[in-house]
Amino acid sequence: MNDSEATLQKNIPLAVMPPKRPKSRVIKEKEKKNETPDEGASESAHPEHIFPLVLTSVTQELFGCRADEDVTGENPYKLLRKEDIVQDMKTRAAVSDFSPVKHIVLEYPEDELLLVFDRDFTYGQCFYLVLTVEAKDNMMKSPAQADDDEEPMKDEEEHVMEPKTPESHPWISQGSEQEIEDESLTHARPRLRYKISPLMRHCGAPVCFSDGNDGYVECSSYEDKSFSITRMERDTSIQASRDTTHSSTQTLWKYPKNMCTQYEPREFSPEEKEHHLRSENLKNFITSVAIRFERSLQQNVISDVFCDDWTVLCEDDGVPTGKTETQLKEYQSFMDLHFSREKSISHVHWHPSISGVIAVAMTERLSLEERIDNSTKLLLNPSYILFWSFTDPINPQLQLECPEDVLCFQFCPSDPNIIAGGCINGQVVLWDISAHVERLQDTRSGGDNISNNLDKDDVIPVVRYCAVSGIENGHKAPVTDIQWLPETFELSRFGIPVENSSRICVQMVTCALDCCVLFWDLRLPRAVSQSLTDVKQKSEEKPPENPHGVPNTFKHLNLTWKPFIRVSLPKIGSTGEYSPLKFSFRDNTVDYITGDKPPQDAEREEVCGFAQLRVPSAKQQKPLENISTKLYVGTEDGELVYTDWKMEKDNDSGRLFSAKPTHQFLAHHTLVNTVSRSPFFKDIILTVGSFGFAIWKEGVMSGPILMSACSKVMCTIGHWSLTRPALFFIGKKDGTIEVWDLLQNTHEPSQTQNISTASITCIRSSSSCGKHHLLAVSDRIGTLHILQIPWTLRKSSNNEKKNVRKYFEKEEERLEYFEKRQIKHEKHKKEMEAEQLKKKTEPAVPLKPDEELEAEALKEYEQFLALEKIVLKNMGLLTDTIDQSDL
Amino acid sequence: MAEVDETMKRLQNQKGVQGIIIVNAEGIPIKSTLDNASTVQYAGNIHQLLMKARGIVRDIDPQNDLTFLRIRSKKNEVMIAPDKDYFLIVIQNPTE
């Protein structure tokens, strides 16, 4: 635009003189330029690429661009060939119109130049030549565009303007910032700072204040009523905040205090009770109320209203299906090659606390003569008690060395590490295996430890006995039975049960074929304490010798041990004594006053506390009531003897002797090999003889409540089942076991099973063996069989105990009935005999002669006839006439 | 006195009776065939139960009153007969 203005001003003709032009044309041109800025910009301006040119008519005709003929205002462009122009220049040299642009034409790169007919003389000449290629292109395009633009431009104006992205423009002030600038506070000048400080000499000097009214004028503000400015606007800031209050509290501090209360129920004094009991009120109350009670009580007895018949019915048949086996299944069997050869097992006992461990006593199978013959050999082969564990069926875990063959042994109930046994020579032996308990317990855990204990397994530990009784003091015959007294009571010297303060088993009972039952105490009697102190001193001087690695538990007893009670069994009715084989006493429990029980730790303390324990003096001990001191003893001759172990003092000699047994009964005709109490009923005893068994009830003295028929095979051992009250096992000489179920059959066993080929010597069932219920059966050839008790034989039904008890009661009643009948029968018999006797001793009646007898008979007959007549007359059936005629 | 004894004896001789307790209205036992500890325990507890039971009965119908209370448990049955001034407790084991 500026250029256009500028060029207008300098519309100075160039070297080629253009014709003068009227001003109006120039104005027109200007106007035109405004319309078509594109064309105007290129035409009016005489840019470098435009060269105004005059072409003569000759040239015009030559090039075919005659004005207004070839080229018109609409079509002003004409392309001229460069060669033609050059030709023309050559031919006409200086006259050629193109001479001024000669060099340009020659330099022109392309072949054709553009000649534009300048009708309006915009560049001052009729024609102009476009000198550059670009301009030529622009020319060619722009008019085409201009032609195109003119037409559609009108159309565009009708359409909406194309949306363009807003371009940012610099901000144009409209005047709004003035207000802000007015409001804002700016410092017009920098702040002035003054620092006022007193002179140094005044610092620290004492100050003297005084009133200073003079010398200053006060101008205080006052409110002028004539002039007031109300503040129209005010700048304040507001902040919202919550209501706050300030408050405080004080709490009471309650600190914990120990408090206790004690209460007791209200009770009446005896007088008050008496008073109440005598009152009329109570009497009436009782009498009125008793009827209700009686009715209800009887109702209950008649029928149990709440009994669920359905459940009770099914429980009896509650045998889970699938468990139909009734046979004893063999679980394991133990036989040691070294020690069990040629030997028989005399006694078997499960370890009371460690499950899976069983102890077995081996004895030689020799009769007395053979023993004497082979005595030297026997001395070299000591006998052992072997401990077997289920984890190792080949090697026994522990061996207890015995001085002689042990016929019976027992674990101490309160301390399972102590074992007492009775030998064949009458000695009583004690072992302490506490050193080896871990080994036994390890084996229980199974194979895990075996690899660790390989070195241990090579040598089976042999435990020597701790103590052995003195030979002269003990039995003089093989000890056949040994049992521990429970820890609940102990016996004094007289056999009176007294309270056991130590709460551990300290006493045991043995019996042997030498006709006595001996009571042994593990503690030293007080009388010996004197000498013991000497012994103790001796032992303290030199360290206690421990040959064979024997623990010192019972060193105080070794070889000096003697029984403190000797119960002999004199025969009732005849001289001599009973020779006991087995015995059984009642397992008594004692109620403790709870305060008296000593702390357990003190008791579980060392086992060697036995050495320190002393038999307490008789005065200190408190006798206990409710303990039965009676013993059942089975003898060699087949009798069952019931005796009391309490000793009585013979007033004459001052010696203690035992009372005669109260009862004896010849139950079996050969030796009694088992006397055992039922674990469920404390008063039921099973005795087994050679040909049968018998069941006794304590207190019933007339005979056994059940006696079995004679069996073909000899019975060797009997054992109650620990889980079923009605079941017991009988071992036989041919190696079979009979299972007797009292609720099924009493005349024959419910089951028979052959276990081994040799006779059974011992049967024991275990109570603590985990989920297996096992029966240990030992036989005469030295094998120990462990059998599993099947479900039927170990699961008791609900009412089994009740039923068995009823059965026993019934049997008892039967016995009583028989007794009574017996008595009655005897009485009757006696009466019969008396009568017969009487008859015999009466004088004979004299015989009357026959005539007299006839006369008597006739007289009777006549009397009878008279009587008949009277009767008939009275009845009105007789007619006098007939009667007289008959007569 | 004799009548009381006689009645008690008669009740005691019934089958399965384990104990008899005579208690006054406040729950203090007067006479009993059981040991002291059990007596006191029974008397105290049953007294409370009795009060509650009687309260229930009279609450539902004020004209009604409790005459007899039987408590059946697994092991035995306790029978209680209340009165204005006393109550009597009998413990029986019926399934023996």
Tab-separated table of C-alpha atoms in Angstrom, chain B residues 36-76:
chain	number	residue	atom	x	y	z
B	36	ASN	CA	-23.982	-79.598	105.002
B	37	ALA	CA	-22.257	-78.250	101.964
B	38	SER	CA	-24.683	-79.802	99.501
B	39	THR	CA	-27.633	-78.826	101.627
B	40	VAL	CA	-26.678	-75.210	101.717
B	41	GLN	CA	-26.018	-75.189	98.027
B	42	TYR	CA	-29.314	-76.744	97.128
B	43	ALA	CA	-31.243	-74.574	99.540
B	44	GLY	CA	-29.777	-71.337	98.338
B	45	ASN	CA	-30.094	-72.019	94.654
B	46	ILE	CA	-33.484	-73.590	94.737
B	47	HIS	CA	-34.863	-70.817	96.849
B	48	GLN	CA	-34.082	-68.332	94.126
B	49	LEU	CA	-35.523	-70.558	91.444
B	50	LEU	CA	-38.631	-71.071	93.450
B	51	MET	CA	-39.181	-67.386	93.880
B	52	LYS	CA	-38.800	-66.892	90.191
B	53	ALA	CA	-41.124	-69.737	89.286
B	54	ARG	CA	-43.738	-68.574	91.675
B	55	GLY	CA	-43.448	-65.091	90.331
B	56	ILE	CA	-43.990	-66.360	86.808
B	57	VAL	CA	-47.079	-68.294	87.695
B	58	ARG	CA	-48.650	-65.446	89.587
B	59	ASP	CA	-47.695	-62.962	86.960
B	60	ILE	CA	-49.618	-64.812	84.323
B	61	ASP	CA	-52.615	-65.366	86.549
B	62	PRO	CA	-52.703	-63.700	89.958
B	63	GLN	CA	-55.225	-66.173	91.217
B	64	ASN	CA	-52.894	-69.025	90.489
B	65	ASP	CA	-50.079	-70.285	92.635
B	66	LEU	CA	-47.192	-72.713	92.300
B	67	THR	CA	-47.769	-76.106	93.820
B	68	PHE	CA	-44.980	-78.323	92.600
B	69	LEU	CA	-41.792	-77.908	90.671
B	70	ARG	CA	-39.808	-80.736	89.109
B	71	ILE	CA	-36.436	-80.311	87.554
B	72	ARG	CA	-35.260	-83.218	85.492
B	73	SER	CA	-31.589	-83.422	84.754
B	74	LYS	CA	-29.406	-86.020	83.183
B	75	LYS	CA	-28.450	-87.655	86.373
B	76	ASN	CA	-31.393	-87.106	88.665
